[in-house]
CSV table of C-alpha atoms and ligand atoms in Angstrom, one decimal:
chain,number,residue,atom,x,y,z
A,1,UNK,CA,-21.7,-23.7,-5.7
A,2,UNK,CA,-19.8,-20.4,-5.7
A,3,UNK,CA,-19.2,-18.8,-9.4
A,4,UNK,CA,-15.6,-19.1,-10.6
A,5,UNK,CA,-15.1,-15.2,-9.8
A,6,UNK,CA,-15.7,-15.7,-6.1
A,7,UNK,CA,-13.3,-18.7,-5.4
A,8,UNK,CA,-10.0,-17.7,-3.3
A,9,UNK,CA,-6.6,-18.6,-4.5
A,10,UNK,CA,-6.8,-21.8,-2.7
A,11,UNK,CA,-9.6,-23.1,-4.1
A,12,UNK,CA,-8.6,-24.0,-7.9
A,13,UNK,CA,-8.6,-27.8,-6.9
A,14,UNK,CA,-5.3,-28.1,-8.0
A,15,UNK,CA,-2.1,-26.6,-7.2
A,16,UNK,CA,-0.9,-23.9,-9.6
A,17,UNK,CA,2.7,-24.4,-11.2
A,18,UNK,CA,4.0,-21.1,-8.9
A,19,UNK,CA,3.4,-22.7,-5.8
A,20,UNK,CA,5.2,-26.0,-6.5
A,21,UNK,CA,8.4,-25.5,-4.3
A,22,UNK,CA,11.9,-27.4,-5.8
A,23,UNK,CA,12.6,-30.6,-5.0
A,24,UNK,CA,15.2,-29.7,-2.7
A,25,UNK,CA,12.2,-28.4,-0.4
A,26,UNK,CA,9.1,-30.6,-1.5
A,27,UNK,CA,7.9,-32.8,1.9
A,28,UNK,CA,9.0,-35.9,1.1
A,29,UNK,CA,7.0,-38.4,4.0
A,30,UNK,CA,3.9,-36.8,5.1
A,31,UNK,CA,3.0,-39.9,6.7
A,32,UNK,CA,5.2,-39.0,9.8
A,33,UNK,CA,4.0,-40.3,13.1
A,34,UNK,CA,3.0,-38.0,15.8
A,35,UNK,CA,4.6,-39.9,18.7
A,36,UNK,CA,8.1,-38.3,18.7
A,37,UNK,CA,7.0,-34.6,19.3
A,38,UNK,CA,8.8,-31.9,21.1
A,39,UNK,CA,8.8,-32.2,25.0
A,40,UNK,CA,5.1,-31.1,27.3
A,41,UNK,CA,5.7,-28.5,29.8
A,42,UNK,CA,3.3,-27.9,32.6
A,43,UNK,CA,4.6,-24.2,33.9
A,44,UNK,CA,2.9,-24.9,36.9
A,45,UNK,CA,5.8,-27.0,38.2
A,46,UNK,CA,8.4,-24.7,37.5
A,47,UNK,CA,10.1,-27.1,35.3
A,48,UNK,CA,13.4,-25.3,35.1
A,49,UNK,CA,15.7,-28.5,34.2
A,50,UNK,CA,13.3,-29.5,31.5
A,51,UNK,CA,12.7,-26.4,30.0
A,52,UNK,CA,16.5,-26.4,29.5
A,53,UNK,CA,16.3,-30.1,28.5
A,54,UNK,CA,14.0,-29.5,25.9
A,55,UNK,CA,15.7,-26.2,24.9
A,56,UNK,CA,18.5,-27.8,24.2
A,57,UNK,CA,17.4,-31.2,22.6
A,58,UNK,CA,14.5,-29.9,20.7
A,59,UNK,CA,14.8,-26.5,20.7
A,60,UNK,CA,10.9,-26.4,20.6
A,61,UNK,CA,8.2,-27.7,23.8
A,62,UNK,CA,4.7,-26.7,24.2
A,63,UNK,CA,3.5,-25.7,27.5
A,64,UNK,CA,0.6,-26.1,29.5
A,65,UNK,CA,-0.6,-24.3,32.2
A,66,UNK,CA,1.2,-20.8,31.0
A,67,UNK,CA,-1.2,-18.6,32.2
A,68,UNK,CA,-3.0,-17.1,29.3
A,69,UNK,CA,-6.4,-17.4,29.8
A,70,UNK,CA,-8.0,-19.5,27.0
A,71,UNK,CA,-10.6,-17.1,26.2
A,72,UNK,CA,-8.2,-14.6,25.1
A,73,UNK,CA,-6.4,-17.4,23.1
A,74,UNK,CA,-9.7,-18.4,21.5
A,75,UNK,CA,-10.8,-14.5,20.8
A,76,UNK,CA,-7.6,-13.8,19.3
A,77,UNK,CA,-8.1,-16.6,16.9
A,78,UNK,CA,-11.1,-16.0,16.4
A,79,UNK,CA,-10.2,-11.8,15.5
A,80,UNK,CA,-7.8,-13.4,13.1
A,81,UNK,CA,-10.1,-15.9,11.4
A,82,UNK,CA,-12.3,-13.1,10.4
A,83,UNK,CA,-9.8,-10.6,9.0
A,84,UNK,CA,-8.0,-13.2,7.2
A,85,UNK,CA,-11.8,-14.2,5.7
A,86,UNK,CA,-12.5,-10.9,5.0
A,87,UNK,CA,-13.1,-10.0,0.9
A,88,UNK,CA,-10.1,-8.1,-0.4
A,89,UNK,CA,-10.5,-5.6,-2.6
A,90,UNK,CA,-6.7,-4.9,-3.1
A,91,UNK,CA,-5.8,-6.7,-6.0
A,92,UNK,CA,-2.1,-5.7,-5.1
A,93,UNK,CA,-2.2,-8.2,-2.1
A,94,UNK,CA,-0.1,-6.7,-0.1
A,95,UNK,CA,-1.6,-3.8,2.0
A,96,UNK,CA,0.9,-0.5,1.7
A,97,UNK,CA,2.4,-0.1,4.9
A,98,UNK,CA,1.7,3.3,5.6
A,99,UNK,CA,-0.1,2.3,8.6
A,100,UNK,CA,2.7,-0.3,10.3
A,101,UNK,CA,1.2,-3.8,9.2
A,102,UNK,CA,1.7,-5.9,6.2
A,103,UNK,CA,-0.6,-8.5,5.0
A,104,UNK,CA,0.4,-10.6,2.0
A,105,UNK,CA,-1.7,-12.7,0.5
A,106,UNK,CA,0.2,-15.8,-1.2
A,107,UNK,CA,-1.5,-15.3,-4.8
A,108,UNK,CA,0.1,-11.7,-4.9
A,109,UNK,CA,3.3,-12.5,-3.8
A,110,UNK,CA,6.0,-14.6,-4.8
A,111,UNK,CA,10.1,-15.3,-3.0
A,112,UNK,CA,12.6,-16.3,-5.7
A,113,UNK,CA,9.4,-17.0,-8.1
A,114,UNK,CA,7.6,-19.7,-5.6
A,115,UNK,CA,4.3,-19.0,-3.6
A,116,UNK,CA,3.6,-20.2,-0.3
A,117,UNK,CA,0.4,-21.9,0.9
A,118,UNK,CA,-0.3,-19.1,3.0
A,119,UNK,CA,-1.9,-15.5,3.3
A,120,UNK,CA,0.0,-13.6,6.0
A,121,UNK,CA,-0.2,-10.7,8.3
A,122,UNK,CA,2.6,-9.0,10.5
A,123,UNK,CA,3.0,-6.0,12.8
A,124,UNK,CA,4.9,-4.5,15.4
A,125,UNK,CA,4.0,-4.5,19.1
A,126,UNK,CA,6.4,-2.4,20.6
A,127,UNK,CA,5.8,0.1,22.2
A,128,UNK,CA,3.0,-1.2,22.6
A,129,UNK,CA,0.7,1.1,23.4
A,130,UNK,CA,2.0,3.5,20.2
A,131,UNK,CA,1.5,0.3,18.0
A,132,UNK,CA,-2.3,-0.6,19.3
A,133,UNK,CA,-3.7,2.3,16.8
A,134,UNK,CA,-1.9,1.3,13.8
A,135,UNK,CA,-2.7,-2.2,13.6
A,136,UNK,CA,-5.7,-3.3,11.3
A,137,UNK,CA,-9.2,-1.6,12.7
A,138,UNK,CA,-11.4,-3.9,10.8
A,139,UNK,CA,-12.4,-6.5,12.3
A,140,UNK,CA,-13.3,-3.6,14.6
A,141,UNK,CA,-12.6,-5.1,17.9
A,142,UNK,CA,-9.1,-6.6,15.9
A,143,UNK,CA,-6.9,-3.7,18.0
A,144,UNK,CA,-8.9,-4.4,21.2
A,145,UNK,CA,-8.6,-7.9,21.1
A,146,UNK,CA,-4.8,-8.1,20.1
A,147,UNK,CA,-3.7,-6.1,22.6
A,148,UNK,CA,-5.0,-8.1,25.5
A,149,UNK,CA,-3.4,-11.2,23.5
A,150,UNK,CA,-0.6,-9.5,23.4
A,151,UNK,CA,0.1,-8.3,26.9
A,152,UNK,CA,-0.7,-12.1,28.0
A,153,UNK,CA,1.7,-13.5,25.6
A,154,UNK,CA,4.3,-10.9,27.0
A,155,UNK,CA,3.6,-11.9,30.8
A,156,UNK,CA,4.3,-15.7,29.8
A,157,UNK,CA,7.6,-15.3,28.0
A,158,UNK,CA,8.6,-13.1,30.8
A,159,UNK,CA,7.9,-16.1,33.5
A,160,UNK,CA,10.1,-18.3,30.9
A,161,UNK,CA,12.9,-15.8,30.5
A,162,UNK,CA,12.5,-16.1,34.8
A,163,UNK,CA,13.0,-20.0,34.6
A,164,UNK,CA,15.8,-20.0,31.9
A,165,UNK,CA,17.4,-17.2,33.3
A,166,UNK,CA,17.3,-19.0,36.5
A,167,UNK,CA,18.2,-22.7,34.8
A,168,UNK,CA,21.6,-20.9,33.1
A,169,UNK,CA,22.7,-19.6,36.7
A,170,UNK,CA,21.9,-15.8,35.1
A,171,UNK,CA,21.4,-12.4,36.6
A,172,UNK,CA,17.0,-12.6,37.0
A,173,UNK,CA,17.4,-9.3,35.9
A,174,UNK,CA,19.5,-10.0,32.5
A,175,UNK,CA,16.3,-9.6,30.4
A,176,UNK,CA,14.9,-6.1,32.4
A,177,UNK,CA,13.5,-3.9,29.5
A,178,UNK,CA,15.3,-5.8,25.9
A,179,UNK,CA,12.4,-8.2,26.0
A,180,UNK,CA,9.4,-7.7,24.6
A,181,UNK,CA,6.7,-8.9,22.1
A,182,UNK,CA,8.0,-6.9,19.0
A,183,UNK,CA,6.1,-8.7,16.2
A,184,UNK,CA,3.2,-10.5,15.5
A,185,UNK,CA,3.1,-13.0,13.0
A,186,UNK,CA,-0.5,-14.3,12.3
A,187,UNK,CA,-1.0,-16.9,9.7
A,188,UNK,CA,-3.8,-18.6,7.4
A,189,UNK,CA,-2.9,-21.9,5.4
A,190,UNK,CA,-5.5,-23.1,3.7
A,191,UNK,CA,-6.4,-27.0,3.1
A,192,UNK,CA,-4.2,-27.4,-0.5
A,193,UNK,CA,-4.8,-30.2,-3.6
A,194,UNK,CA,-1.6,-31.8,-3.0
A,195,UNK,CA,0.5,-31.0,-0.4
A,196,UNK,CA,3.4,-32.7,-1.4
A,197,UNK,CA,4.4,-30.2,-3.8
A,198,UNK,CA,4.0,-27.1,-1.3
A,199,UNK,CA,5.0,-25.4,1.9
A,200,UNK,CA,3.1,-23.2,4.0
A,201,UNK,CA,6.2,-21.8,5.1
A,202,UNK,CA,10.1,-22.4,4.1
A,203,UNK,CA,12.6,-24.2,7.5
A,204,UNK,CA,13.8,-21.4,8.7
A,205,UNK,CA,15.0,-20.4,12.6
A,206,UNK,CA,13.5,-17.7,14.0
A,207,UNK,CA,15.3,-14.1,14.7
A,208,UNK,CA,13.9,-13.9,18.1
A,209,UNK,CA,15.0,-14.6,21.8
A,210,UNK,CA,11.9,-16.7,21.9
A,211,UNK,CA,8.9,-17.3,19.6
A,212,UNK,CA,5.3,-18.1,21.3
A,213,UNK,CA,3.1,-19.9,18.9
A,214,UNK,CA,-0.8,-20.6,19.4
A,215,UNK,CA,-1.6,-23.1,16.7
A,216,UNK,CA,-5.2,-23.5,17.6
A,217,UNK,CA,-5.6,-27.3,17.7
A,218,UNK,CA,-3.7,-27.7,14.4
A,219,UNK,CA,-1.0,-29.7,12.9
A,220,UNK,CA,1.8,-29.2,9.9
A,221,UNK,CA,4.6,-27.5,12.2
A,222,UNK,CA,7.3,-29.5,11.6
A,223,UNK,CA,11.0,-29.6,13.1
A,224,UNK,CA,14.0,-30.5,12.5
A,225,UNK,CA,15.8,-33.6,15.0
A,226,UNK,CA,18.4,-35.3,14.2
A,227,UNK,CA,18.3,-34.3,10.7
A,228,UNK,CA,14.5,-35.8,10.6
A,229,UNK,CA,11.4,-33.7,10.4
A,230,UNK,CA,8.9,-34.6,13.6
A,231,UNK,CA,5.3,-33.3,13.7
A,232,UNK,CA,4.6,-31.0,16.6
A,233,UNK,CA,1.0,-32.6,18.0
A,234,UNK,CA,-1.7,-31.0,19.2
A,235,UNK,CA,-2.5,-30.5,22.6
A,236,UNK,CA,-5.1,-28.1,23.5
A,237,UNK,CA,-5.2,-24.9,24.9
A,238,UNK,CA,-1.2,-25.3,24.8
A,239,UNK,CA,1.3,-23.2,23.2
A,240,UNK,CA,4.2,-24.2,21.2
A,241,UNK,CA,7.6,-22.2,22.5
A,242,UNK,CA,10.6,-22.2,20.3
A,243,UNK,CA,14.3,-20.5,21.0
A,244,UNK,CA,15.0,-17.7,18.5
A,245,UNK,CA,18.7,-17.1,17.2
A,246,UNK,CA,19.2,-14.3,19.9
A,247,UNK,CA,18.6,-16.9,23.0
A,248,UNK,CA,21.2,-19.5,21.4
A,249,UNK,CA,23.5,-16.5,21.5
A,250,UNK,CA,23.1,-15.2,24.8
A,251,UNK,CA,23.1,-19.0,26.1
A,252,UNK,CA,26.2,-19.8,24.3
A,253,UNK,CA,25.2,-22.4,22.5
A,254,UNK,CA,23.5,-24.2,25.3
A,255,UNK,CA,19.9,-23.1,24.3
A,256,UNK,CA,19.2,-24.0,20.4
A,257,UNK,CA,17.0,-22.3,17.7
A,258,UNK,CA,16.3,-24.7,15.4
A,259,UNK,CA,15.0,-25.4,12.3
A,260,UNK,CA,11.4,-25.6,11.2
A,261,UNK,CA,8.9,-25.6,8.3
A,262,UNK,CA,4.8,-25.4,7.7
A,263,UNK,CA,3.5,-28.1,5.7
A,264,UNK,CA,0.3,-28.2,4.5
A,265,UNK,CA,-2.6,-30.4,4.5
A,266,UNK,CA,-5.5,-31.7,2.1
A,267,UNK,CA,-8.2,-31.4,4.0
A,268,UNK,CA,-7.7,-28.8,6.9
A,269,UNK,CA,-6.2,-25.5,6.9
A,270,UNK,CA,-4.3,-24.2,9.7
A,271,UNK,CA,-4.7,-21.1,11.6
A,272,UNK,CA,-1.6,-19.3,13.9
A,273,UNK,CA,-0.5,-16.8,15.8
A,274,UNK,CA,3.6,-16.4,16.4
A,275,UNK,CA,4.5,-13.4,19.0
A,276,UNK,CA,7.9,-12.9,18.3
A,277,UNK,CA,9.4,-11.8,21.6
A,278,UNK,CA,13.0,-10.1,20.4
A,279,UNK,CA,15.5,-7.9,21.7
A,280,UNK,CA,15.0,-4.5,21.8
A,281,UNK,CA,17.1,-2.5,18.8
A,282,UNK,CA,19.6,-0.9,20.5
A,283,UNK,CA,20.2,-4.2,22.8
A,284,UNK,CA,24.1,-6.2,22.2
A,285,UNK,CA,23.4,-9.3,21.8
A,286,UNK,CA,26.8,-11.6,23.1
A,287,UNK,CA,27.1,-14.9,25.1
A,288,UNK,CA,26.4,-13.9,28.6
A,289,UNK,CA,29.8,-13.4,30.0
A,290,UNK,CA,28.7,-15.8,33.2
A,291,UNK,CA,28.4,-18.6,30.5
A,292,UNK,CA,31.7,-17.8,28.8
A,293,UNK,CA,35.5,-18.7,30.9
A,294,UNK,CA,38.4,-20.3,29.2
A,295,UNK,CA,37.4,-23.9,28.9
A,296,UNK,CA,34.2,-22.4,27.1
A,297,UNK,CA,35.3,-19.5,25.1
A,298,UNK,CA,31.9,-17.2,23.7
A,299,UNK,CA,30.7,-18.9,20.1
A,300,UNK,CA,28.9,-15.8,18.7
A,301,UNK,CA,30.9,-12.5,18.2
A,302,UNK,CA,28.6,-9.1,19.8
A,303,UNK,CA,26.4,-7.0,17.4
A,304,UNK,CA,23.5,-4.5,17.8
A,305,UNK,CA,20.0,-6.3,17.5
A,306,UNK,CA,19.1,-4.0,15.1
A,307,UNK,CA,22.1,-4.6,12.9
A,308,UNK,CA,21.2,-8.0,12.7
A,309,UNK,CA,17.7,-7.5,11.4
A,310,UNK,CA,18.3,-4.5,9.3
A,311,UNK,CA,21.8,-6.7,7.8
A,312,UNK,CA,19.6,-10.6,7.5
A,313,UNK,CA,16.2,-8.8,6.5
A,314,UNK,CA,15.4,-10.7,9.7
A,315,UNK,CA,11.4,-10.0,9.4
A,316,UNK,CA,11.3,-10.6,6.2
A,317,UNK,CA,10.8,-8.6,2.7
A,318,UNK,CA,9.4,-5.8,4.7
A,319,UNK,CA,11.6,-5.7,7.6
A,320,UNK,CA,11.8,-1.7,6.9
A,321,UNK,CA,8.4,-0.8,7.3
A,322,UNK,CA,7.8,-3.3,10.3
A,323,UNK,CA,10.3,-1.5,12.4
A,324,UNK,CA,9.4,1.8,12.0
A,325,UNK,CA,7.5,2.6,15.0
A,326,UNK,CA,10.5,0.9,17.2
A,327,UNK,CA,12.8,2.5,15.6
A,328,UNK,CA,10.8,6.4,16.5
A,329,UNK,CA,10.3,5.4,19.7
B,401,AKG,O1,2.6,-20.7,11.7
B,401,AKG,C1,3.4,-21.6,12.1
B,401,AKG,O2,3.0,-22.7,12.5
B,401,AKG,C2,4.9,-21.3,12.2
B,401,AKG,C3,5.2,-19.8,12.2
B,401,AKG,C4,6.6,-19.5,12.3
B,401,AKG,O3,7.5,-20.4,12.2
B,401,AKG,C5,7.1,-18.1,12.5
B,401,AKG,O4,6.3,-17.2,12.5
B,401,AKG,O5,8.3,-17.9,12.7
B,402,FE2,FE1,9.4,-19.7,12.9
């Protein structure tokens, strides 16, 4: 038995008064079947209509067969399970951001006076190659290991920008260069006394074009159908996709980003990786004028990516720091 002064925030055995989220947002049914998830993809068939199906329906699919080998999904996790396990000696929580990455740990940091069942970590990727030395160098293979995640994750979303590009009627060149893997979004939720009172993350939809998730076998992503939540299952070695805010834009309307939330669970923590693959800064986002004529007039005025971030606080409290190496580039 550890001594008091050695047990984590999450392991009170019960759930302190901060981190009881209102009603409004408190999981009401946790008993939701898993039957009705979000559509399985297998890439391998270039599933064009039902990536668009599911895009559209669901806003959310997992794929299989996406090309990232499952050794680097494994060592990625893996990377992250050890720097999230690591002691921290910063009381403050939340790791200055002189070096480009910000980990918060839920005990030290509170929204609007709530915590969330969840320590987190985020940093740029782009460029990447300017980013690689500024991420976290402890675990020391952490920057090595990233990277190669990274670069995988980037090759995928680039062979689903192909198929959606190519589903829409689009230009295959429409994404050239505004693409990229510009955040990483790595997350610990830890098993929690009573998750009915909690979220590991709030619904929100994602400022991205797409968002590429590896959940590592485990379950509490939730989304919104129909004005239900559904569980997203578990099928392994897959990798949950969702359409950003940017996509829906660009597609008109015809691609949706929709809503979604982390619950939490009492006996199992969940472990994830989100690669954020956004527009670059400068890019104008707009409905792609092939998608727009009279009897569909565009739904979304133009703005500068960056506008949109710096104006919604799009990565969150420390959107600032998070874009500064973009922005120098
Ligand atoms: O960790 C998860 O399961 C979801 C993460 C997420 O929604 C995000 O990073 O936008
Ligand atoms: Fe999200």
């Amino acid at each position: 038995m550890m001594e008091d002064k050695d047990l984590r925030w999450f392991e009170l055995g019960l759930v302190p008064e901060s981190y009881i989220v209102s009603k409004e947002y408190r999981p009401e049914n946790l008993d939701i079947p898993f039957s009705d998830s979000i559509p399985v993809i297998d890439l391998a068939n270039i599933p064009l209509e039902a990536i668009l199906k599911a895009s559209h329906d669901f806003g959310f699919f997992q794929v299989m067969n996406h090309g990232v080998p499952e050794k680097t999904m494994n060592d990625a996790m893996n990377v992250m399970k050890e720097f999230f396990d690591m002691p921290w000696k910063d009381e403050s929580g939340i790791v200055p951001n002189s070096k480009n990455w910000v980990y918060v740990k839920s005990s030290n940091f509170a929204k609007d006076g709530v915590h969330l069942w969840r320590d987190n970590l985020k940093h740029p990727c782009y460029p990447l190659q300017k980013c690689i030395p500024l991420w976290p160098n402890n675990p020391p293979t952490y920057q090595k290991v990233i990277a190669e995640y990274v670069v995988e994750i980037h090759k995928l979303s680039l062979k689903i920008f192909e198929m959606i590009l190519k589903g829409l009627g689009l230009d295959p060149g429409y994404f050239n260069d505004t693409s990229e893997v510009q955040l990483l979004a790595a997350n610990f939720y830890p098993p929690c006394p009573d998750p009915s009172l909690t979220l590991g993350s709030f619904p929100h939809r994602d400022p991205s074009l797409i968002t590429v998730l590896n959940q590592a076998n485990s379950t509490g992503l939730q989304v919104l159908k129909n004005g239900e939540w559904i569980n997203v299952g578990v099928i392994p070695n897959a990798l949950v996709v969702n359409i950003g805010n940017q996509l829906e834009i660009i597609s008109n309307g015809r691609l949706r980003s929709v809503e979604h939330r982390v619950v939490t669970k009492k006996h199992e923590g969940r472990r994830t990786i989100a690669t954020h693959v956004n527009p670059s800064p400068d890019c104008i986002i707009e409905p792609a004028k092939a998608l727009v004529n009279e009897s569909e007039p565009p739904r979304y005025k133009a703005f500068r990516y960056r506008d949109f971030v710096e104006r919604n606080k799009a990565f969150g409290d420390y959107t600032n720091a998070l874009q500064t190496v973009a922005r120098s580039s």
